[in-house]
Amino acid sequence: MFRVLFYQPEIPPNTGNAIRLSANTGAELHLVEPLGFAFEDKHLRRAGLDYHDLAHVRVHPDLDAAWEALLPANVYAFSARAEHRYTDVAYQPGDVLLFGPESVGLPDEVQHAPQVTKRVRLPMRPGSRSLNLANTASIALYEAWRQHDFSGGA
């Protein structure tokens, strides 16, 4: 299945929703510290509901540790400033979908890291800054999964 990587997420409900997304799609969720919350945060627990035990979540102390655990793989960095659309990618199981922190998005040095295969974006109306992190991850993950006829899904 696919892997979702949140680089330094800040808002507990977004990560809680991603935990739920992971449980319902079979995707792995990887988080790079520092996190903007503790796993005991009530908002994270509420958003993830009872899906925590069904999700595959791994926390990495830094991006290098995440790369070590995830590579080799195609890594697609999501950025509102990217040129390629997320639908122009032929996703493969094991691919990594990389997203940045809610307040600032992926830093340039992460977007342009040698481990990144391609930078991609979701189309938005002109003047829009960004979409919600959990919503963006959901849209991207479901497109990747759709391309494989929702393999493993009911």
mmCIF file of N, CA and C in Angstrom, residues 10-137:
data_model
loop_
_atom_site.group_PDB
_atom_site.id
_atom_site.type_symbol
_atom_site.label_atom_id
_atom_site.label_comp_id
_atom_site.label_asym_id
_atom_site.label_seq_id
_atom_site.Cartn_x
_atom_site.Cartn_y
_atom_site.Cartn_z
ATOM 1 N N GLU A 10 1.378 20.042 12.792
ATOM 2 C CA GLU A 10 1.163 20.966 13.915
ATOM 3 C C GLU A 10 -0.201 20.836 14.581
ATOM 4 N N ILE A 11 -1.205 20.418 13.836
ATOM 5 C CA ILE A 11 -2.584 20.488 14.334
ATOM 6 C C ILE A 11 -3.094 19.076 14.630
ATOM 7 N N PRO A 12 -3.396 18.790 15.897
ATOM 8 C CA PRO A 12 -3.791 17.424 16.282
ATOM 9 C C PRO A 12 -4.952 16.837 15.485
ATOM 10 N N PRO A 13 -6.045 17.563 15.229
ATOM 11 C CA PRO A 13 -7.143 16.928 14.489
ATOM 12 C C PRO A 13 -6.760 16.490 13.074
ATOM 13 N N ASN A 14 -5.837 17.190 12.427
ATOM 14 C CA ASN A 14 -5.406 16.764 11.091
ATOM 15 C C ASN A 14 -4.705 15.412 11.157
ATOM 16 N N THR A 15 -3.839 15.255 12.134
ATOM 17 C CA THR A 15 -3.154 13.972 12.276
ATOM 18 C C THR A 15 -4.127 12.898 12.733
ATOM 19 N N GLY A 16 -5.071 13.245 13.588
ATOM 20 C CA GLY A 16 -6.110 12.292 13.983
ATOM 21 C C GLY A 16 -6.905 11.817 12.790
ATOM 22 N N ASN A 17 -7.255 12.740 11.905
ATOM 23 C CA ASN A 17 -7.976 12.364 10.684
ATOM 24 C C ASN A 17 -7.099 11.496 9.779
ATOM 25 N N ALA A 18 -5.803 11.768 9.746
ATOM 26 C CA ALA A 18 -4.893 10.954 8.941
ATOM 27 C C ALA A 18 -4.759 9.550 9.528
ATOM 28 N N ILE A 19 -4.839 9.433 10.846
ATOM 29 C CA ILE A 19 -4.829 8.109 11.478
ATOM 30 C C ILE A 19 -6.061 7.328 11.020
ATOM 31 N N ARG A 20 -7.168 7.994 11.009
ATOM 32 C CA ARG A 20 -8.415 7.365 10.543
ATOM 33 C C ARG A 20 -8.305 6.989 9.063
ATOM 34 N N LEU A 21 -7.719 7.867 8.259
ATOM 35 C CA LEU A 21 -7.483 7.606 6.843
ATOM 36 C C LEU A 21 -6.608 6.372 6.675
ATOM 37 N N SER A 22 -5.559 6.283 7.458
ATOM 38 C CA SER A 22 -4.658 5.136 7.404
ATOM 39 C C SER A 22 -5.396 3.839 7.717
ATOM 40 N N ALA A 23 -6.194 3.861 8.756
ATOM 41 C CA ALA A 23 -6.937 2.662 9.160
ATOM 42 C C ALA A 23 -7.920 2.222 8.077
ATOM 43 N N ASN A 24 -8.534 3.160 7.395
ATOM 44 C CA ASN A 24 -9.570 2.835 6.420
ATOM 45 C C ASN A 24 -9.044 2.509 5.024
ATOM 46 N N THR A 25 -7.792 2.844 4.748
ATOM 47 C CA THR A 25 -7.227 2.579 3.423
ATOM 48 C C THR A 25 -6.108 1.550 3.454
ATOM 49 N N GLY A 26 -5.565 1.269 4.620
ATOM 50 C CA GLY A 26 -4.426 0.370 4.723
ATOM 51 C C GLY A 26 -3.106 1.062 4.469
ATOM 52 N N ALA A 27 -3.123 2.372 4.281
ATOM 53 C CA ALA A 27 -1.891 3.127 4.068
ATOM 54 C C ALA A 27 -1.133 3.260 5.390
ATOM 55 N N GLU A 28 0.169 3.369 5.284
ATOM 56 C CA GLU A 28 0.982 3.663 6.454
ATOM 57 C C GLU A 28 1.022 5.175 6.637
ATOM 58 N N LEU A 29 1.033 5.615 7.884
ATOM 59 C CA LEU A 29 1.190 7.027 8.200
ATOM 60 C C LEU A 29 2.510 7.196 8.934
ATOM 61 N N HIS A 30 3.362 8.035 8.381
ATOM 62 C CA HIS A 30 4.660 8.329 8.988
ATOM 63 C C HIS A 30 4.670 9.802 9.381
ATOM 64 N N LEU A 31 5.147 10.078 10.584
ATOM 65 C CA LEU A 31 5.197 11.441 11.116
ATOM 66 C C LEU A 31 6.640 11.781 11.455
ATOM 67 N N VAL A 32 7.079 12.978 11.050
ATOM 68 C CA VAL A 32 8.427 13.444 11.355
ATOM 69 C C VAL A 32 8.347 14.471 12.468
ATOM 70 N N GLU A 33 9.114 14.245 13.521
ATOM 71 C CA GLU A 33 9.171 15.186 14.649
ATOM 72 C C GLU A 33 10.002 16.398 14.265
ATOM 73 N N PRO A 34 9.796 17.529 14.963
ATOM 74 C CA PRO A 34 8.907 17.660 16.112
ATOM 75 C C PRO A 34 7.439 17.772 15.687
ATOM 76 N N LEU A 35 6.593 17.173 16.500
ATOM 77 C CA LEU A 35 5.152 17.266 16.300
ATOM 78 C C LEU A 35 4.645 18.456 17.091
ATOM 79 N N GLY A 36 3.596 19.075 16.627
ATOM 80 C CA GLY A 36 3.026 20.233 17.320
ATOM 81 C C GLY A 36 2.057 19.836 18.418
ATOM 82 N N PHE A 37 2.130 18.605 18.890
ATOM 83 C CA PHE A 37 1.180 18.085 19.879
ATOM 84 C C PHE A 37 1.760 16.813 20.457
ATOM 85 N N ALA A 38 1.146 16.337 21.513
ATOM 86 C CA ALA A 38 1.499 15.046 22.100
ATOM 87 C C ALA A 38 0.452 14.020 21.671
ATOM 88 N N PHE A 39 0.836 12.769 21.597
ATOM 89 C CA PHE A 39 -0.115 11.733 21.196
ATOM 90 C C PHE A 39 -1.249 11.570 22.202
ATOM 91 N N GLU A 40 -1.077 12.109 23.372
ATOM 92 C CA GLU A 40 -2.133 12.050 24.373
ATOM 93 C C GLU A 40 -3.146 13.182 24.187
ATOM 94 N N ASP A 41 -2.894 14.077 23.255
ATOM 95 C CA ASP A 41 -3.760 15.226 23.024
ATOM 96 C C ASP A 41 -5.198 14.769 22.783
ATOM 97 N N LYS A 42 -6.141 15.366 23.493
ATOM 98 C CA LYS A 42 -7.542 14.944 23.378
ATOM 99 C C LYS A 42 -8.104 15.191 21.979
ATOM 100 N N HIS A 43 -7.626 16.235 21.304
ATOM 101 C CA HIS A 43 -8.119 16.532 19.952
ATOM 102 C C HIS A 43 -7.649 15.475 18.955
ATOM 103 N N LEU A 44 -6.426 14.988 19.136
ATOM 104 C CA LEU A 44 -5.910 13.923 18.286
ATOM 105 C C LEU A 44 -6.723 12.655 18.521
ATOM 106 N N ARG A 45 -6.962 12.327 19.757
ATOM 107 C CA ARG A 45 -7.727 11.123 20.096
ATOM 108 C C ARG A 45 -9.153 11.206 19.563
ATOM 109 N N ARG A 46 -9.770 12.372 19.720
ATOM 110 C CA ARG A 46 -11.150 12.536 19.260
ATOM 111 C C ARG A 46 -11.247 12.382 17.749
ATOM 112 N N ALA A 47 -10.310 12.993 17.022
ATOM 113 C CA ALA A 47 -10.352 12.917 15.553
ATOM 114 C C ALA A 47 -10.074 11.504 15.073
ATOM 115 N N GLY A 48 -9.184 10.787 15.759
ATOM 116 C CA GLY A 48 -8.857 9.429 15.354
ATOM 117 C C GLY A 48 -9.861 8.409 15.851
ATOM 118 N N LEU A 49 -10.739 8.836 16.755
ATOM 119 C CA LEU A 49 -11.765 7.981 17.350
ATOM 120 C C LEU A 49 -11.166 6.647 17.782
ATOM 121 N N ASP A 50 -11.768 5.571 17.401
ATOM 122 C CA ASP A 50 -11.276 4.267 17.814
ATOM 123 C C ASP A 50 -10.425 3.604 16.728
ATOM 124 N N TYR A 51 -9.830 4.398 15.854
ATOM 125 C CA TYR A 51 -9.054 3.857 14.747
ATOM 126 C C TYR A 51 -7.570 3.705 15.056
ATOM 127 N N HIS A 52 -7.120 4.192 16.195
ATOM 128 C CA HIS A 52 -5.694 4.169 16.500
ATOM 129 C C HIS A 52 -5.120 2.759 16.437
ATOM 130 N N ASP A 53 -5.849 1.775 16.929
ATOM 131 C CA ASP A 53 -5.351 0.402 16.939
ATOM 132 C C ASP A 53 -5.378 -0.242 15.551
ATOM 133 N N LEU A 54 -6.124 0.322 14.625
ATOM 134 C CA LEU A 54 -6.243 -0.237 13.277
ATOM 135 C C LEU A 54 -5.282 0.408 12.283
ATOM 136 N N ALA A 55 -4.671 1.512 12.681
ATOM 137 C CA ALA A 55 -3.804 2.272 11.785
ATOM 138 C C ALA A 55 -2.347 1.858 11.943
ATOM 139 N N HIS A 56 -1.596 2.068 10.877
ATOM 140 C CA HIS A 56 -0.159 1.806 10.877
ATOM 141 C C HIS A 56 0.542 3.163 10.961
ATOM 142 N N VAL A 57 0.934 3.567 12.181
ATOM 143 C CA VAL A 57 1.535 4.878 12.402
ATOM 144 C C VAL A 57 2.938 4.688 12.952
ATOM 145 N N ARG A 58 3.869 5.443 12.392
ATOM 146 C CA ARG A 58 5.252 5.408 12.869
ATOM 147 C C ARG A 58 5.761 6.841 12.982
ATOM 148 N N VAL A 59 6.418 7.140 14.089
ATOM 149 C CA VAL A 59 6.977 8.467 14.326
ATOM 150 C C VAL A 59 8.494 8.389 14.173
ATOM 151 N N HIS A 60 9.054 9.341 13.417
ATOM 152 C CA HIS A 60 10.494 9.395 13.174
ATOM 153 C C HIS A 60 11.066 10.653 13.831
ATOM 154 N N PRO A 61 12.242 10.551 14.441
ATOM 155 C CA PRO A 61 12.821 11.716 15.128
ATOM 156 C C PRO A 61 13.228 12.846 14.196
ATOM 157 N N ASP A 62 13.499 12.514 12.931
ATOM 158 C CA ASP A 62 13.877 13.539 11.959
ATOM 159 C C ASP A 62 13.658 12.984 10.552
ATOM 160 N N LEU A 63 13.848 13.837 9.566
ATOM 161 C CA LEU A 63 13.589 13.439 8.187
ATOM 162 C C LEU A 63 14.572 12.370 7.713
ATOM 163 N N ASP A 64 15.810 12.446 8.159
ATOM 164 C CA ASP A 64 16.779 11.423 7.757
ATOM 165 C C ASP A 64 16.342 10.038 8.214
ATOM 166 N N ALA A 65 15.807 9.942 9.417
ATOM 167 C CA ALA A 65 15.316 8.652 9.919
ATOM 168 C C ALA A 65 14.116 8.179 9.097
ATOM 169 N N ALA A 66 13.271 9.100 8.678
ATOM 170 C CA ALA A 66 12.128 8.735 7.835
ATOM 171 C C ALA A 66 12.614 8.220 6.484
ATOM 172 N N TRP A 67 13.592 8.919 5.883
ATOM 173 C CA TRP A 67 14.131 8.462 4.599
ATOM 174 C C TRP A 67 14.699 7.060 4.738
ATOM 175 N N GLU A 68 15.409 6.819 5.819
ATOM 176 C CA GLU A 68 16.016 5.503 6.026
ATOM 177 C C GLU A 68 14.954 4.406 6.088
ATOM 178 N N ALA A 69 13.830 4.703 6.711
ATOM 179 C CA ALA A 69 12.754 3.719 6.847
ATOM 180 C C ALA A 69 11.947 3.551 5.559
ATOM 181 N N LEU A 70 11.840 4.597 4.755
ATOM 182 C CA LEU A 70 10.927 4.589 3.608
ATOM 183 C C LEU A 70 11.574 4.311 2.258
ATOM 184 N N LEU A 71 12.835 4.616 2.125
ATOM 185 C CA LEU A 71 13.497 4.471 0.826
ATOM 186 C C LEU A 71 14.107 3.086 0.679
ATOM 187 N N PRO A 72 14.261 2.600 -0.543
ATOM 188 C CA PRO A 72 13.970 3.294 -1.791
ATOM 189 C C PRO A 72 12.473 3.289 -2.103
ATOM 190 N N ALA A 73 12.014 4.374 -2.624
ATOM 191 C CA ALA A 73 10.617 4.535 -3.040
ATOM 192 C C ALA A 73 10.508 5.830 -3.822
ATOM 193 N N ASN A 74 9.450 5.944 -4.604
ATOM 194 C CA ASN A 74 9.128 7.237 -5.206
ATOM 195 C C ASN A 74 8.545 8.109 -4.108
ATOM 196 N N VAL A 75 8.986 9.358 -4.067
ATOM 197 C CA VAL A 75 8.496 10.314 -3.084
ATOM 198 C C VAL A 75 7.885 11.487 -3.836
ATOM 199 N N TYR A 76 6.607 11.741 -3.572
ATOM 200 C CA TYR A 76 5.901 12.853 -4.205
ATOM 201 C C TYR A 76 5.631 13.911 -3.151
ATOM 202 N N ALA A 77 6.283 15.054 -3.321
ATOM 203 C CA ALA A 77 6.150 16.169 -2.379
ATOM 204 C C ALA A 77 5.015 17.070 -2.849
ATOM 205 N N PHE A 78 4.046 17.284 -1.973
ATOM 206 C CA PHE A 78 2.880 18.099 -2.306
ATOM 207 C C PHE A 78 3.123 19.539 -1.899
ATOM 208 N N SER A 79 2.948 20.429 -2.867
ATOM 209 C CA SER A 79 3.166 21.850 -2.643
ATOM 210 C C SER A 79 2.234 22.658 -3.538
ATOM 211 N N ALA A 80 1.687 23.708 -2.995
ATOM 212 C CA ALA A 80 0.834 24.590 -3.789
ATOM 213 C C ALA A 80 1.632 25.265 -4.899
ATOM 214 N N ARG A 81 2.961 25.283 -4.783
ATOM 215 C CA ARG A 81 3.820 25.947 -5.770
ATOM 216 C C ARG A 81 4.376 24.994 -6.832
ATOM 217 N N ALA A 82 4.010 23.730 -6.783
ATOM 218 C CA ALA A 82 4.525 22.754 -7.745
ATOM 219 C C ALA A 82 3.886 22.956 -9.113
ATOM 220 N N GLU A 83 4.554 22.507 -10.152
ATOM 221 C CA GLU A 83 4.056 22.654 -11.514
ATOM 222 C C GLU A 83 3.184 21.491 -11.954
ATOM 223 N N HIS A 84 3.470 20.293 -11.482
ATOM 224 C CA HIS A 84 2.765 19.095 -11.933
ATOM 225 C C HIS A 84 1.534 18.822 -11.070
ATOM 226 N N ARG A 85 0.462 18.402 -11.717
ATOM 227 C CA ARG A 85 -0.744 18.022 -10.977
ATOM 228 C C ARG A 85 -0.581 16.630 -10.375
ATOM 229 N N TYR A 86 -1.205 16.406 -9.243
ATOM 230 C CA TYR A 86 -1.148 15.109 -8.572
ATOM 231 C C TYR A 86 -1.765 14.003 -9.428
ATOM 232 N N THR A 87 -2.663 14.343 -10.345
ATOM 233 C CA THR A 87 -3.298 13.349 -11.212
ATOM 234 C C THR A 87 -2.422 12.954 -12.397
ATOM 235 N N ASP A 88 -1.296 13.637 -12.578
ATOM 236 C CA ASP A 88 -0.387 13.312 -13.675
ATOM 237 C C ASP A 88 0.635 12.247 -13.285
ATOM 238 N N VAL A 89 0.509 11.706 -12.096
ATOM 239 C CA VAL A 89 1.452 10.710 -11.580
ATOM 240 C C VAL A 89 0.837 9.318 -11.714
ATOM 241 N N ALA A 90 1.631 8.361 -12.135
ATOM 242 C CA ALA A 90 1.226 6.947 -12.135
ATOM 243 C C ALA A 90 1.771 6.346 -10.841
ATOM 244 N N TYR A 91 0.970 6.372 -9.796
ATOM 245 C CA TYR A 91 1.403 5.923 -8.471
ATOM 246 C C TYR A 91 1.582 4.412 -8.436
ATOM 247 N N GLN A 92 2.540 3.980 -7.626
ATOM 248 C CA GLN A 92 2.809 2.565 -7.415
ATOM 249 C C GLN A 92 2.741 2.255 -5.927
ATOM 250 N N PRO A 93 2.284 1.057 -5.573
ATOM 251 C CA PRO A 93 2.284 0.691 -4.153
ATOM 252 C C PRO A 93 3.680 0.908 -3.547
ATOM 253 N N GLY A 94 3.705 1.430 -2.355
ATOM 254 C CA GLY A 94 4.970 1.749 -1.698
ATOM 255 C C GLY A 94 5.395 3.189 -1.875
ATOM 256 N N ASP A 95 4.764 3.904 -2.820
ATOM 257 C CA ASP A 95 5.100 5.317 -2.999
ATOM 258 C C ASP A 95 4.820 6.099 -1.722
ATOM 259 N N VAL A 96 5.572 7.175 -1.558
ATOM 260 C CA VAL A 96 5.447 8.051 -0.398
ATOM 261 C C VAL A 96 4.812 9.365 -0.837
ATOM 262 N N LEU A 97 3.747 9.763 -0.150
ATOM 263 C CA LEU A 97 3.077 11.041 -0.399
ATOM 264 C C LEU A 97 3.466 11.959 0.750
ATOM 265 N N LEU A 98 4.245 12.984 0.461
ATOM 266 C CA LEU A 98 4.876 13.843 1.464
ATOM 267 C C LEU A 98 4.158 15.183 1.566
ATOM 268 N N PHE A 99 3.806 15.563 2.798
ATOM 269 C CA PHE A 99 3.082 16.808 3.066
ATOM 270 C C PHE A 99 3.777 17.582 4.181
ATOM 271 N N GLY A 100 3.692 18.909 4.105
ATOM 272 C CA GLY A 100 4.346 19.763 5.088
ATOM 273 C C GLY A 100 3.432 20.226 6.196
ATOM 274 N N PRO A 101 4.002 20.978 7.137
ATOM 275 C CA PRO A 101 3.211 21.491 8.258
ATOM 276 C C PRO A 101 2.121 22.454 7.780
ATOM 277 N N GLU A 102 1.058 22.482 8.550
ATOM 278 C CA GLU A 102 -0.122 23.247 8.163
ATOM 279 C C GLU A 102 0.150 24.738 7.968
ATOM 280 N N SER A 103 0.982 25.338 8.806
ATOM 281 C CA SER A 103 1.144 26.796 8.762
ATOM 282 C C SER A 103 2.014 27.288 7.609
ATOM 283 N N VAL A 104 2.960 26.460 7.154
ATOM 284 C CA VAL A 104 3.911 26.954 6.156
ATOM 285 C C VAL A 104 4.129 26.018 4.978
ATOM 286 N N GLY A 105 3.601 24.804 5.022
ATOM 287 C CA GLY A 105 3.854 23.847 3.958
ATOM 288 C C GLY A 105 5.267 23.310 4.028
ATOM 289 N N LEU A 106 5.641 22.571 3.011
ATOM 290 C CA LEU A 106 6.975 21.970 2.991
ATOM 291 C C LEU A 106 8.043 23.031 2.765
ATOM 292 N N PRO A 107 9.077 23.051 3.600
ATOM 293 C CA PRO A 107 10.188 23.973 3.352
ATOM 294 C C PRO A 107 10.856 23.648 2.011
ATOM 295 N N ASP A 108 11.435 24.654 1.386
ATOM 296 C CA ASP A 108 12.076 24.465 0.078
ATOM 297 C C ASP A 108 13.125 23.363 0.112
ATOM 298 N N GLU A 109 13.910 23.293 1.191
ATOM 299 C CA GLU A 109 14.974 22.288 1.241
ATOM 300 C C GLU A 109 14.408 20.864 1.301
ATOM 301 N N VAL A 110 13.198 20.703 1.805
ATOM 302 C CA VAL A 110 12.559 19.384 1.817
ATOM 303 C C VAL A 110 11.947 19.102 0.448
ATOM 304 N N GLN A 111 11.271 20.085 -0.122
ATOM 305 C CA GLN A 111 10.664 19.904 -1.454
ATOM 306 C C GLN A 111 11.703 19.541 -2.512
ATOM 307 N N HIS A 112 12.891 20.102 -2.379
ATOM 308 C CA HIS A 112 13.927 19.915 -3.390
ATOM 309 C C HIS A 112 15.006 18.938 -2.935
ATOM 310 N N ALA A 113 14.729 18.167 -1.903
ATOM 311 C CA ALA A 113 15.687 17.164 -1.430
ATOM 312 C C ALA A 113 15.918 16.123 -2.528
ATOM 313 N N PRO A 114 17.103 15.558 -2.597
ATOM 314 C CA PRO A 114 17.384 14.567 -3.648
ATOM 315 C C PRO A 114 16.503 13.313 -3.546
ATOM 316 N N GLN A 115 15.902 13.067 -2.409
ATOM 317 C CA GLN A 115 15.030 11.900 -2.231
ATOM 318 C C GLN A 115 13.661 12.094 -2.886
ATOM 319 N N VAL A 116 13.308 13.336 -3.200
ATOM 320 C CA VAL A 116 12.000 13.638 -3.782
ATOM 321 C C VAL A 116 12.015 13.351 -5.280
ATOM 322 N N THR A 117 11.073 12.539 -5.701
ATOM 323 C CA THR A 117 10.951 12.157 -7.109
ATOM 324 C C THR A 117 10.338 13.284 -7.924
ATOM 325 N N LYS A 118 9.264 13.876 -7.388
ATOM 326 C CA LYS A 118 8.553 14.926 -8.123
ATOM 327 C C LYS A 118 7.751 15.755 -7.132
ATOM 328 N N ARG A 119 7.636 17.037 -7.438
ATOM 329 C CA ARG A 119 6.762 17.936 -6.686
ATOM 330 C C ARG A 119 5.437 18.020 -7.418
ATOM 331 N N VAL A 120 4.334 17.884 -6.670
ATOM 332 C CA VAL A 120 3.009 17.902 -7.277
ATOM 333 C C VAL A 120 2.070 18.797 -6.477
ATOM 334 N N ARG A 121 0.959 19.165 -7.117
ATOM 335 C CA ARG A 121 -0.018 20.045 -6.454
ATOM 336 C C ARG A 121 -1.424 19.595 -6.766
ATOM 337 N N LEU A 122 -2.331 20.008 -5.936
ATOM 338 C CA LEU A 122 -3.755 19.869 -6.206
ATOM 339 C C LEU A 122 -4.222 21.198 -6.780
ATOM 340 N N PRO A 123 -4.993 21.188 -7.863
ATOM 341 C CA PRO A 123 -5.475 22.454 -8.423
ATOM 342 C C PRO A 123 -6.381 23.179 -7.417
ATOM 343 N N MET A 124 -6.266 24.482 -7.421
ATOM 344 C CA MET A 124 -7.112 25.338 -6.574
ATOM 345 C C MET A 124 -7.464 26.582 -7.374
ATOM 346 N N ARG A 125 -8.433 27.283 -6.898
ATOM 347 C CA ARG A 125 -8.792 28.554 -7.522
ATOM 348 C C ARG A 125 -7.694 29.579 -7.287
ATOM 349 N N PRO A 126 -7.514 30.501 -8.228
ATOM 350 C CA PRO A 126 -6.510 31.556 -8.041
ATOM 351 C C PRO A 126 -6.760 32.320 -6.745
ATOM 352 N N GLY A 127 -5.682 32.652 -6.079
ATOM 353 C CA GLY A 127 -5.780 33.404 -4.832
ATOM 354 C C GLY A 127 -5.913 32.532 -3.596
ATOM 355 N N SER A 128 -6.166 31.238 -3.780
ATOM 356 C CA SER A 128 -6.234 30.331 -2.639
ATOM 357 C C SER A 128 -4.818 29.976 -2.218
ATOM 358 N N ARG A 129 -4.603 29.923 -0.903
ATOM 359 C CA ARG A 129 -3.265 29.635 -0.389
ATOM 360 C C ARG A 129 -3.018 28.148 -0.251
ATOM 361 N N SER A 130 -3.978 27.433 0.349
ATOM 362 C CA SER A 130 -3.767 26.006 0.568
ATOM 363 C C SER A 130 -5.070 25.321 0.957
ATOM 364 N N LEU A 131 -5.042 24.001 0.888
ATOM 365 C CA LEU A 131 -6.137 23.175 1.370
ATOM 366 C C LEU A 131 -5.765 22.638 2.751
ATOM 367 N N ASN A 132 -6.743 22.149 3.473
ATOM 368 C CA ASN A 132 -6.503 21.507 4.751
ATOM 369 C C ASN A 132 -5.600 20.282 4.551
ATOM 370 N N LEU A 133 -4.675 20.073 5.467
ATOM 371 C CA LEU A 133 -3.705 18.990 5.355
ATOM 372 C C LEU A 133 -4.363 17.621 5.250
ATOM 373 N N ALA A 134 -5.270 17.303 6.147
ATOM 374 C CA ALA A 134 -5.919 15.986 6.122
ATOM 375 C C ALA A 134 -6.745 15.807 4.849
ATOM 376 N N ASN A 135 -7.401 16.865 4.395
ATOM 377 C CA ASN A 135 -8.174 16.775 3.151
ATOM 378 C C ASN A 135 -7.261 16.532 1.956
ATOM 379 N N THR A 136 -6.153 17.227 1.901
ATOM 380 C CA THR A 136 -5.211 17.062 0.800
ATOM 381 C C THR A 136 -4.652 15.651 0.768
ATOM 382 N N ALA A 137 -4.262 15.151 1.932
ATOM 383 C CA ALA A 137 -3.732 13.786 2.010
ATOM 384 C C ALA A 137 -4.793 12.779 1.561
#
